Amino acid sequence: MSSASEKPLVSVICFCKDRVSFMRRSMESVLNQTYENLEFVVQDGASTDGTLELLQEYARRDPRVKIASEKDSGPAEAYWKVLQRCTGDYIATCLSDEELVPDALERAVDWFAANPAVGAFTCDGHTTDENGVITGDFNAGDFDFVSYLFGKYCPFWPGSFFRRQALLDIGLDRDEGWNKGCLEFEIWCRLAREHRVQYIPTPISKYAVHPGQLSNTPVNFYEHIDNRLKLIRDMFSADGFFGMGKAREISNNIDHAFAHYDDVWFRELEAQINHLSQFQLHAGAHKLFEHEKEFARRAADLQDKLVDLHAHSVKLSGYAGLNPGLDVKARRRQVTRALWKALEALRGVSPDVEPNMPALRWKLRLQKFLIEHLFSRLKDPLRPTLRLAQRLTLGEHAAPQFAAVAARHRQLRLARMYDTTARVYESRAQFAEAMAMWARAEPLHNSALEAHACQQALKDPGATYESLAQLQQRWVDRHLRVDPAEPKPAFDPYVAGRKVRVGYYCSFMDSDTIRYIMQRVMRAHDRSKFYVIGYAPSELPDDMRAAFDLAVNTAGLSDDAFAQRVRADRVDVFIEMSGFSFAHRFGAMAKRCAPVQISYLNHFATSRVPNVDYVLSDETCTPYGADAQETFTETIYRLPGCLLRYDYTDGNSPPVSDLPAITNGFVTFGCFGSANKINSENIALWARVMHRVPGSKILLQHSQFDPPDNRRFITNLFRRQGISSERVVIRPGATREGILNAYGEVDISFDTWPYCGGNTLAESLWQGVPAVSLKGAMMCGRYGASLLEAAGLPQLIAHSRDEYIEISTNLASDLGRLQGLRRSLRQLYATHGLNDSAGFARILERAYVHMLEALAAHVSRPEGSKIRTTEVPVAQR
């Protein structure tokens, strides 16, 4: 059994001044903990009421008590100073009017040991009177960053525990940039942005509520709220966590005289109003009525600014210069819609709601009439509309129906903010946090939003085939219920030798991804045997149209109408290439567009969608005997060789450059994949390589690094692994030409895990830069290995992290080998056929015919059952 001193040290902090009547109870609760290896770090503000003498008495008896007593400017400064003095692995708080339950620290240490990725735990607690008698409970609930900013959520600080390293990671050891007047609030906000916080539903401490608390004095009120509002402004600035919209406006030189404000402008004000309103309620609860009025006035000022933003949007909706093709009546209809949208947001009044009070109904009809016939004609229509609504007492408090509209609006608005926050987390590869936010956005019941979450879940290092299948099935159950009574569509039976009609759909058909993977493949289909139709939600440019016998613009078609169109085109084999990206057509596939339906590209996992028959794969991505098929509702159809081709033989690629390490004198690693693939586990692995290669640097570039805060976040992740910022070069996105030229600065590319690079890995090889890939456990983590095998480079495939490091460091230490690879990779790529579009077209053709033959042999199968044919017969390869 280990001694107490061998266990992690816990620092329990306290800052106080003149609290002798409370201090003894607090100290006893700490020093009598069942967990003994602790230090009680106290920051006394030069007390004069006997508090210091009491502290010194305890310190003489127990060396774990560590006291500093000095004058300070108030609790904010004391708070910062006591945190700086902590030396423990974990930090807890027990102020003079708080108490910890006897086993609080023991339980916290166990939680941290069992959850090494968690930076902080927050729990519940009891409230007491000034004598320590329990008067109520404080049930915090799950940590919720969005509700902390826009709702009523508040973590229970006395019931919270912090990993000290997590606080150092967010800058506790760096004095710059902190708004110390709201230190508690800022710590939670920083942790929410950069670390994982977990809630444990158990009471762990007591908190005394009494009139003499420092937080209830006006001077602390104003210091705290002023710093909160500043911190919120910083988070919503172009450089802040939520600033992607403002950053885009700056980069695009947006002139707001002719453009709507991005939603981030509204959100900033909404968050500030929410916090002022909370302080207003707090002041009222403590009978500080003058301060209550002051907070109400400041909130009203911000509300006026919010009205200004809505007024700007309403004016723009009727501005002829932005819609020159609309006549006067059409513009008035637009203004009318915008006015009602603003009224719903600001007052909870909707034209679609009939209040059950006759007088209010007449008032609402008057409001409607004047909006349509008077206000919609004005240059600045919103403010007179709001004044009329106020005079008519039309608002959420006027009727239960309006209150319900306002409540629903707030609920949906909050849900949209969860989605917004999830997408910020996603862009930084913080998938546990992103998935939690998307789960809270479910009240929107938005199929596209939840599909996007399913798509992004593949990049979560914690994902498994089972967890992905459960997530997909939930999406299907919520959004793709198929009526069993609906008549089954009839299709032309397949007869050997007749021309096969193939339909390809992609929501991003005119993208580099499809252009370089599939454009030449689709164009190379044997037109004597296949008729090829392309479906896309837009008109295609000439080069993409040329790949098809028929190109169909499906923009605006519902899933029902889309399915009917594909059936009318008598398609035999339908291939969905969008994955679960926006405007996918899995909804149409559930209704069955064609007798054979295939999921291919962009979603390397099961869809769980009814009537999707196959997922295309290969033996590297889904080996025989692996457990993938157990969770797939589709049959996994393994193509011979690699399931992908990347064909860059269009003459538009820049020539391969010389090895940059020879000129630079150091090796440059690189990754040009999306930032949401570059998770902390990748960075930890890459940092281990860089430690083994002295002087090496890494270059990252992608449009998801456009927000400055994302670049800072990634730089900090490298810093935590001991790689200084001077060795990390992160650039915003660039054109494809710019990216290809940037490979001239890279010696070795890093592939990502658990979601590989496709286009980025292939482009790297084409530009002469070897890429090292870690073969993962799932399909989405193995196609990088499949691409390297197809390019004749199996020696660059790692089967473990240690092997990844060895391959990378061995490459970096042999510049002659790197130079040789740089000169030969493009030829090797072509020789092994990774750009053989025509050959891949033949493979797909054989697969499609094989599937149709299998279907013809099972014409009596029940609808929805799967044909278990998983590869092209050997004789047909």
CSV table of N, CA and C in Angstrom, one decimal, residues 144-268:
chain,number,residue,atom,x,y,z
A,144,ASP,N,-22.1,23.3,-19.5
A,144,ASP,CA,-22.8,23.8,-20.7
A,144,ASP,C,-22.3,25.2,-21.0
A,145,PHE,N,-21.3,25.2,-21.9
A,145,PHE,CA,-20.7,26.5,-22.2
A,145,PHE,C,-21.7,27.5,-22.9
A,146,VAL,N,-22.5,27.0,-23.8
A,146,VAL,CA,-23.5,27.9,-24.4
A,146,VAL,C,-24.5,28.4,-23.4
A,147,SER,N,-25.0,27.6,-22.6
A,147,SER,CA,-26.0,28.1,-21.6
A,147,SER,C,-25.3,29.0,-20.6
A,148,TYR,N,-24.0,28.8,-20.3
A,148,TYR,CA,-23.2,29.7,-19.4
A,148,TYR,C,-23.2,31.1,-20.0
A,149,LEU,N,-23.2,31.2,-21.4
A,149,LEU,CA,-23.1,32.5,-22.0
A,149,LEU,C,-24.5,33.0,-22.3
A,150,PHE,N,-25.5,32.2,-22.6
A,150,PHE,CA,-26.8,32.6,-23.1
A,150,PHE,C,-28.0,32.2,-22.3
A,151,GLY,N,-27.7,31.4,-21.3
A,151,GLY,CA,-28.8,30.9,-20.4
A,151,GLY,C,-28.5,31.2,-19.0
A,152,LYS,N,-29.0,30.2,-18.1
A,152,LYS,CA,-28.9,30.4,-16.7
A,152,LYS,C,-27.9,29.4,-16.0
A,153,TYR,N,-27.3,28.6,-16.9
A,153,TYR,CA,-26.3,27.7,-16.3
A,153,TYR,C,-25.2,28.4,-15.6
A,154,CYS,N,-24.8,27.8,-14.4
A,154,CYS,CA,-23.6,28.3,-13.7
A,154,CYS,C,-23.0,27.1,-13.0
A,155,PRO,N,-21.7,26.8,-13.3
A,155,PRO,CA,-21.0,25.8,-12.5
A,155,PRO,C,-20.9,26.1,-11.1
A,156,PHE,N,-20.9,25.1,-10.2
A,156,PHE,CA,-20.8,25.3,-8.8
A,156,PHE,C,-19.3,25.3,-8.4
A,157,TRP,N,-18.7,26.5,-8.3
A,157,TRP,CA,-17.3,26.6,-8.1
A,157,TRP,C,-16.8,25.9,-6.8
A,158,PRO,N,-17.5,26.0,-5.7
A,158,PRO,CA,-17.0,25.3,-4.5
A,158,PRO,C,-17.0,23.8,-4.7
A,159,GLY,N,-17.8,23.3,-5.7
A,159,GLY,CA,-17.8,21.8,-6.0
A,159,GLY,C,-17.0,21.5,-7.2
A,160,SER,N,-15.9,22.2,-7.5
A,160,SER,CA,-15.2,22.0,-8.7
A,160,SER,C,-13.7,21.7,-8.4
A,161,PHE,N,-13.1,20.9,-9.3
A,161,PHE,CA,-11.7,20.5,-9.1
A,161,PHE,C,-11.0,20.6,-10.5
A,162,PHE,N,-9.8,21.0,-10.4
A,162,PHE,CA,-9.0,21.3,-11.6
A,162,PHE,C,-7.7,20.6,-11.7
A,163,ARG,N,-7.4,20.1,-12.8
A,163,ARG,CA,-6.1,19.5,-13.1
A,163,ARG,C,-5.2,20.7,-13.3
A,164,ARG,N,-4.2,20.8,-12.4
A,164,ARG,CA,-3.3,22.0,-12.5
A,164,ARG,C,-2.7,22.2,-13.9
A,165,GLN,N,-2.3,21.1,-14.5
A,165,GLN,CA,-1.8,21.2,-15.9
A,165,GLN,C,-2.7,21.8,-16.8
A,166,ALA,N,-4.0,21.6,-16.7
A,166,ALA,CA,-5.1,22.1,-17.5
A,166,ALA,C,-5.1,23.7,-17.4
A,167,LEU,N,-5.0,24.1,-16.1
A,167,LEU,CA,-4.9,25.6,-15.9
A,167,LEU,C,-3.7,26.2,-16.4
A,168,LEU,N,-2.5,25.5,-16.4
A,168,LEU,CA,-1.3,26.0,-17.0
A,168,LEU,C,-1.5,26.0,-18.5
A,169,ASP,N,-2.2,25.0,-19.1
A,169,ASP,CA,-2.4,25.0,-20.5
A,169,ASP,C,-3.2,26.2,-21.0
A,170,ILE,N,-4.1,26.7,-20.2
A,170,ILE,CA,-4.9,27.8,-20.6
A,170,ILE,C,-4.3,29.2,-20.2
A,171,GLY,N,-3.1,29.1,-19.6
A,171,GLY,CA,-2.3,30.4,-19.4
A,171,GLY,C,-2.2,30.8,-18.0
A,172,LEU,N,-2.4,29.9,-17.0
A,172,LEU,CA,-2.3,30.3,-15.6
A,172,LEU,C,-0.9,30.8,-15.3
A,173,ASP,N,0.1,30.3,-16.0
A,173,ASP,CA,1.5,30.7,-15.7
A,173,ASP,C,1.9,31.9,-16.6
A,174,ARG,N,0.9,32.5,-17.3
A,174,ARG,CA,1.2,33.7,-18.1
A,174,ARG,C,0.3,34.8,-17.8
A,175,ASP,N,0.8,35.9,-17.4
A,175,ASP,CA,0.0,37.0,-16.8
A,175,ASP,C,-0.8,37.7,-17.9
A,176,GLU,N,-0.4,37.7,-19.1
A,176,GLU,CA,-1.0,38.5,-20.1
A,176,GLU,C,-2.3,38.0,-20.6
A,177,GLY,N,-3.2,38.9,-20.9
A,177,GLY,CA,-4.5,38.5,-21.5
A,177,GLY,C,-5.6,38.2,-20.6
A,178,TRP,N,-5.4,38.2,-19.3
A,178,TRP,CA,-6.5,37.8,-18.4
A,178,TRP,C,-7.3,39.0,-18.0
A,179,ASN,N,-8.6,38.8,-17.9
A,179,ASN,CA,-9.5,39.8,-17.3
A,179,ASN,C,-9.7,39.4,-15.8
A,180,LYS,N,-8.8,39.7,-15.0
A,180,LYS,CA,-8.8,39.1,-13.6
A,180,LYS,C,-10.0,39.5,-12.8
A,181,GLY,N,-10.7,40.6,-13.2
A,181,GLY,CA,-11.9,41.0,-12.4
A,181,GLY,C,-13.0,40.0,-12.5
A,182,CYS,N,-12.9,39.1,-13.5
A,182,CYS,CA,-14.0,38.0,-13.5
A,182,CYS,C,-13.2,36.7,-13.7
A,183,LEU,N,-12.3,36.4,-12.8
A,183,LEU,CA,-11.4,35.3,-13.0
A,183,LEU,C,-12.1,34.0,-13.1
A,184,GLU,N,-13.1,33.8,-12.2
A,184,GLU,CA,-13.8,32.5,-12.2
A,184,GLU,C,-14.5,32.3,-13.6
A,185,PHE,N,-15.2,33.3,-14.0
A,185,PHE,CA,-15.9,33.3,-15.3
A,185,PHE,C,-14.9,33.0,-16.5
A,186,GLU,N,-13.7,33.7,-16.4
A,186,GLU,CA,-12.8,33.5,-17.5
A,186,GLU,C,-12.1,32.1,-17.5
A,187,ILE,N,-11.9,31.6,-16.3
A,187,ILE,CA,-11.3,30.2,-16.2
A,187,ILE,C,-12.3,29.2,-16.9
A,188,TRP,N,-13.6,29.3,-16.5
A,188,TRP,CA,-14.5,28.4,-17.1
A,188,TRP,C,-14.6,28.6,-18.7
A,189,CYS,N,-14.5,29.8,-19.1
A,189,CYS,CA,-14.6,30.1,-20.6
A,189,CYS,C,-13.4,29.5,-21.3
A,190,ARG,N,-12.2,29.7,-20.7
A,190,ARG,CA,-11.0,29.2,-21.3
A,190,ARG,C,-11.0,27.7,-21.3
A,191,LEU,N,-11.4,27.1,-20.2
A,191,LEU,CA,-11.4,25.6,-20.1
A,191,LEU,C,-12.4,25.1,-21.1
A,192,ALA,N,-13.5,25.7,-21.3
A,192,ALA,CA,-14.5,25.3,-22.2
A,192,ALA,C,-14.0,25.3,-23.6
A,193,ARG,N,-13.1,26.3,-23.9
A,193,ARG,CA,-12.6,26.4,-25.3
A,193,ARG,C,-11.5,25.4,-25.6
A,194,GLU,N,-10.7,25.0,-24.5
A,194,GLU,CA,-9.5,24.3,-24.8
A,194,GLU,C,-9.3,23.0,-24.0
A,195,HIS,N,-10.3,22.7,-23.1
A,195,HIS,CA,-10.1,21.4,-22.3
A,195,HIS,C,-11.5,20.8,-22.1
A,196,ARG,N,-11.5,19.6,-21.6
A,196,ARG,CA,-12.8,18.9,-21.4
A,196,ARG,C,-13.2,19.1,-19.9
A,197,VAL,N,-14.4,19.5,-19.7
A,197,VAL,CA,-15.0,19.6,-18.4
A,197,VAL,C,-16.1,18.6,-18.2
A,198,GLN,N,-16.0,17.8,-17.1
A,198,GLN,CA,-17.0,16.8,-16.9
A,198,GLN,C,-17.8,17.0,-15.6
A,199,TYR,N,-19.0,16.8,-15.6
A,199,TYR,CA,-19.9,17.0,-14.5
A,199,TYR,C,-20.2,15.6,-13.8
A,200,ILE,N,-20.0,15.7,-12.4
A,200,ILE,CA,-20.3,14.5,-11.6
A,200,ILE,C,-21.6,14.9,-10.7
A,201,PRO,N,-22.7,14.2,-10.9
A,201,PRO,CA,-23.9,14.6,-10.2
A,201,PRO,C,-23.9,14.1,-8.7
A,202,THR,N,-23.1,14.8,-7.9
A,202,THR,CA,-23.0,14.4,-6.5
A,202,THR,C,-22.7,15.7,-5.7
A,203,PRO,N,-23.3,15.9,-4.5
A,203,PRO,CA,-22.9,17.0,-3.6
A,203,PRO,C,-21.6,16.8,-3.0
A,204,ILE,N,-20.7,17.8,-3.2
A,204,ILE,CA,-19.3,17.6,-2.7
A,204,ILE,C,-18.9,18.7,-1.8
A,205,SER,N,-19.7,19.7,-1.6
A,205,SER,CA,-19.3,20.8,-0.7
A,205,SER,C,-20.5,21.6,-0.2
A,206,LYS,N,-20.3,22.6,0.7
A,206,LYS,CA,-21.3,23.4,1.2
A,206,LYS,C,-20.9,24.9,1.0
A,207,TYR,N,-21.9,25.7,0.7
A,207,TYR,CA,-21.6,27.1,0.4
A,207,TYR,C,-22.6,28.0,1.3
A,208,ALA,N,-22.0,28.8,2.1
A,208,ALA,CA,-22.9,29.6,3.0
A,208,ALA,C,-23.3,30.9,2.3
A,209,VAL,N,-24.6,31.2,2.3
A,209,VAL,CA,-25.1,32.4,1.7
A,209,VAL,C,-25.4,33.4,2.9
A,210,HIS,N,-24.8,34.6,2.9
A,210,HIS,CA,-25.0,35.5,4.0
A,210,HIS,C,-24.8,36.9,3.4
A,211,PRO,N,-25.3,37.9,4.1
A,211,PRO,CA,-25.2,39.3,3.6
A,211,PRO,C,-23.8,39.8,3.4
A,212,GLY,N,-22.8,39.3,4.2
A,212,GLY,CA,-21.5,39.9,4.2
A,212,GLY,C,-20.6,39.4,3.1
A,213,GLN,N,-21.1,38.6,2.2
A,213,GLN,CA,-20.2,38.1,1.1
A,213,GLN,C,-19.7,39.2,0.2
A,214,LEU,N,-18.4,39.1,-0.2
A,214,LEU,CA,-17.8,40.1,-1.0
A,214,LEU,C,-18.5,40.2,-2.3
A,215,SER,N,-19.0,39.1,-2.9
A,215,SER,CA,-19.6,39.1,-4.2
A,215,SER,C,-20.9,39.9,-4.2
A,216,ASN,N,-21.4,40.3,-3.0
A,216,ASN,CA,-22.7,41.0,-2.9
A,216,ASN,C,-22.5,42.5,-2.7
A,217,THR,N,-21.2,43.0,-2.7
A,217,THR,CA,-20.9,44.4,-2.6
A,217,THR,C,-20.9,45.1,-3.9
A,218,PRO,N,-21.4,46.3,-4.1
A,218,PRO,CA,-21.5,46.9,-5.4
A,218,PRO,C,-20.2,47.1,-6.1
A,219,VAL,N,-19.1,47.4,-5.4
A,219,VAL,CA,-17.9,47.6,-6.1
A,219,VAL,C,-17.4,46.3,-6.8
A,220,ASN,N,-17.7,45.2,-6.2
A,220,ASN,CA,-17.4,43.9,-6.9
A,220,ASN,C,-18.4,43.6,-8.0
A,221,PHE,N,-19.6,44.0,-7.8
A,221,PHE,CA,-20.6,43.8,-8.9
A,221,PHE,C,-20.1,44.4,-10.2
A,222,TYR,N,-19.7,45.7,-10.1
A,222,TYR,CA,-19.3,46.4,-11.3
A,222,TYR,C,-18.0,45.9,-11.9
A,223,GLU,N,-17.0,45.7,-11.0
A,223,GLU,CA,-15.8,45.1,-11.5
A,223,GLU,C,-16.0,43.8,-12.3
A,224,HIS,N,-16.8,43.0,-11.7
A,224,HIS,CA,-17.1,41.7,-12.3
A,224,HIS,C,-17.8,41.8,-13.6
A,225,ILE,N,-18.9,42.5,-13.6
A,225,ILE,CA,-19.7,42.6,-14.9
A,225,ILE,C,-19.0,43.3,-16.0
A,226,ASP,N,-18.2,44.3,-15.7
A,226,ASP,CA,-17.5,45.1,-16.7
A,226,ASP,C,-16.5,44.1,-17.4
A,227,ASN,N,-15.8,43.3,-16.6
A,227,ASN,CA,-14.8,42.4,-17.1
A,227,ASN,C,-15.5,41.2,-17.9
A,228,ARG,N,-16.7,40.8,-17.4
A,228,ARG,CA,-17.4,39.8,-18.1
A,228,ARG,C,-17.8,40.3,-19.5
A,229,LEU,N,-18.3,41.5,-19.6
A,229,LEU,CA,-18.7,42.1,-20.9
A,229,LEU,C,-17.5,42.2,-21.8
A,230,LYS,N,-16.4,42.6,-21.3
A,230,LYS,CA,-15.2,42.7,-22.1
A,230,LYS,C,-14.8,41.4,-22.6
A,231,LEU,N,-14.8,40.4,-21.7
A,231,LEU,CA,-14.4,39.0,-22.2
A,231,LEU,C,-15.4,38.5,-23.2
A,232,ILE,N,-16.7,38.7,-23.1
A,232,ILE,CA,-17.6,38.3,-24.2
A,232,ILE,C,-17.3,39.0,-25.5
A,233,ARG,N,-17.0,40.3,-25.4
A,233,ARG,CA,-16.6,41.0,-26.6
A,233,ARG,C,-15.4,40.4,-27.3
A,234,ASP,N,-14.4,40.0,-26.5
A,234,ASP,CA,-13.2,39.4,-27.0
A,234,ASP,C,-13.5,38.1,-27.6
A,235,MET,N,-14.4,37.3,-27.0
A,235,MET,CA,-14.7,36.0,-27.6
A,235,MET,C,-15.4,36.1,-28.9
A,236,PHE,N,-16.2,37.2,-29.1
A,236,PHE,CA,-16.9,37.3,-30.3
A,236,PHE,C,-16.2,38.3,-31.3
A,237,SER,N,-15.0,38.7,-31.0
A,237,SER,CA,-14.3,39.5,-31.9
A,237,SER,C,-13.7,38.7,-33.1
A,238,ALA,N,-13.2,39.3,-34.1
A,238,ALA,CA,-12.6,38.6,-35.2
A,238,ALA,C,-11.5,37.7,-34.8
A,239,ASP,N,-10.8,38.0,-33.7
A,239,ASP,CA,-9.7,37.2,-33.2
A,239,ASP,C,-10.1,36.1,-32.2
A,240,GLY,N,-11.4,36.1,-31.8
A,240,GLY,CA,-11.9,35.3,-30.7
A,240,GLY,C,-12.5,34.0,-31.2
A,241,PHE,N,-12.8,33.2,-30.2
A,241,PHE,CA,-13.3,31.8,-30.4
A,241,PHE,C,-14.5,31.8,-31.3
A,242,PHE,N,-15.4,32.7,-31.1
A,242,PHE,CA,-16.7,32.8,-32.0
A,242,PHE,C,-16.5,33.7,-33.1
A,243,GLY,N,-15.3,34.2,-33.5
A,243,GLY,CA,-15.1,35.3,-34.4
A,243,GLY,C,-15.0,34.9,-35.9
A,244,MET,N,-15.3,33.6,-36.2
A,244,MET,CA,-15.1,33.2,-37.6
A,244,MET,C,-15.9,34.1,-38.6
A,245,GLY,N,-17.2,34.5,-38.2
A,245,GLY,CA,-18.0,35.3,-39.1
A,245,GLY,C,-17.3,36.7,-39.3
A,246,LYS,N,-16.9,37.3,-38.2
A,246,LYS,CA,-16.3,38.6,-38.3
A,246,LYS,C,-15.0,38.6,-39.1
A,247,ALA,N,-14.2,37.5,-38.8
A,247,ALA,CA,-12.9,37.3,-39.6
A,247,ALA,C,-13.2,37.2,-41.1
A,248,ARG,N,-14.3,36.5,-41.5
A,248,ARG,CA,-14.6,36.4,-42.9
A,248,ARG,C,-15.0,37.8,-43.4
A,249,GLU,N,-15.7,38.6,-42.6
A,249,GLU,CA,-16.1,39.9,-43.1
A,249,GLU,C,-14.9,40.8,-43.4
A,250,ILE,N,-13.9,40.7,-42.5
A,250,ILE,CA,-12.7,41.5,-42.6
A,250,ILE,C,-12.0,41.1,-43.9
A,251,SER,N,-11.8,39.7,-44.0
A,251,SER,CA,-11.0,39.2,-45.2
A,251,SER,C,-11.7,39.5,-46.5
A,252,ASN,N,-13.1,39.6,-46.5
A,252,ASN,CA,-13.8,39.9,-47.7
A,252,ASN,C,-14.2,41.4,-47.9
A,253,ASN,N,-13.6,42.2,-47.0
A,253,ASN,CA,-13.9,43.7,-47.0
A,253,ASN,C,-15.4,44.0,-47.1
A,254,ILE,N,-16.1,43.4,-46.2
A,254,ILE,CA,-17.6,43.6,-46.2
A,254,ILE,C,-17.9,45.0,-45.8
A,255,ASP,N,-18.7,45.7,-46.6
A,255,ASP,CA,-19.3,47.0,-46.3
A,255,ASP,C,-20.7,46.8,-45.8
A,256,HIS,N,-20.9,47.1,-44.5
A,256,HIS,CA,-22.2,46.8,-43.9
A,256,HIS,C,-23.3,47.8,-44.4
A,257,ALA,N,-22.9,48.8,-45.1
A,257,ALA,CA,-24.0,49.6,-45.7
A,257,ALA,C,-24.8,48.8,-46.7
A,258,PHE,N,-24.1,47.8,-47.2
A,258,PHE,CA,-24.8,47.0,-48.3
A,258,PHE,C,-24.8,45.5,-48.0
A,259,ALA,N,-24.6,45.2,-46.7
A,259,ALA,CA,-24.6,43.7,-46.4
A,259,ALA,C,-25.2,43.5,-45.0
A,260,HIS,N,-25.8,42.4,-44.8
A,260,HIS,CA,-26.3,42.0,-43.5
A,260,HIS,C,-25.2,41.8,-42.5
A,261,TYR,N,-25.4,42.0,-41.3
A,261,TYR,CA,-24.5,41.7,-40.3
A,261,TYR,C,-24.5,40.2,-40.1
A,262,ASP,N,-23.3,39.6,-39.9
A,262,ASP,CA,-23.2,38.2,-39.6
A,262,ASP,C,-23.9,37.9,-38.2
A,263,ASP,N,-24.4,36.8,-38.0
A,263,ASP,CA,-25.1,36.5,-36.8
A,263,ASP,C,-24.3,36.7,-35.5
A,264,VAL,N,-22.9,36.6,-35.7
A,264,VAL,CA,-22.1,36.8,-34.5
A,264,VAL,C,-22.2,38.1,-33.9
A,265,TRP,N,-22.6,39.2,-34.6
A,265,TRP,CA,-22.9,40.5,-34.1
A,265,TRP,C,-24.1,40.4,-33.1
A,266,PHE,N,-25.1,39.7,-33.5
A,266,PHE,CA,-26.3,39.6,-32.7
A,266,PHE,C,-26.0,38.8,-31.4
A,267,ARG,N,-25.2,37.7,-31.6
A,267,ARG,CA,-24.9,36.8,-30.5
A,267,ARG,C,-24.1,37.6,-29.4
A,268,GLU,N,-23.2,38.4,-29.8
A,268,GLU,CA,-22.4,39.1,-28.8
A,268,GLU,C,-23.3,40.0,-27.9
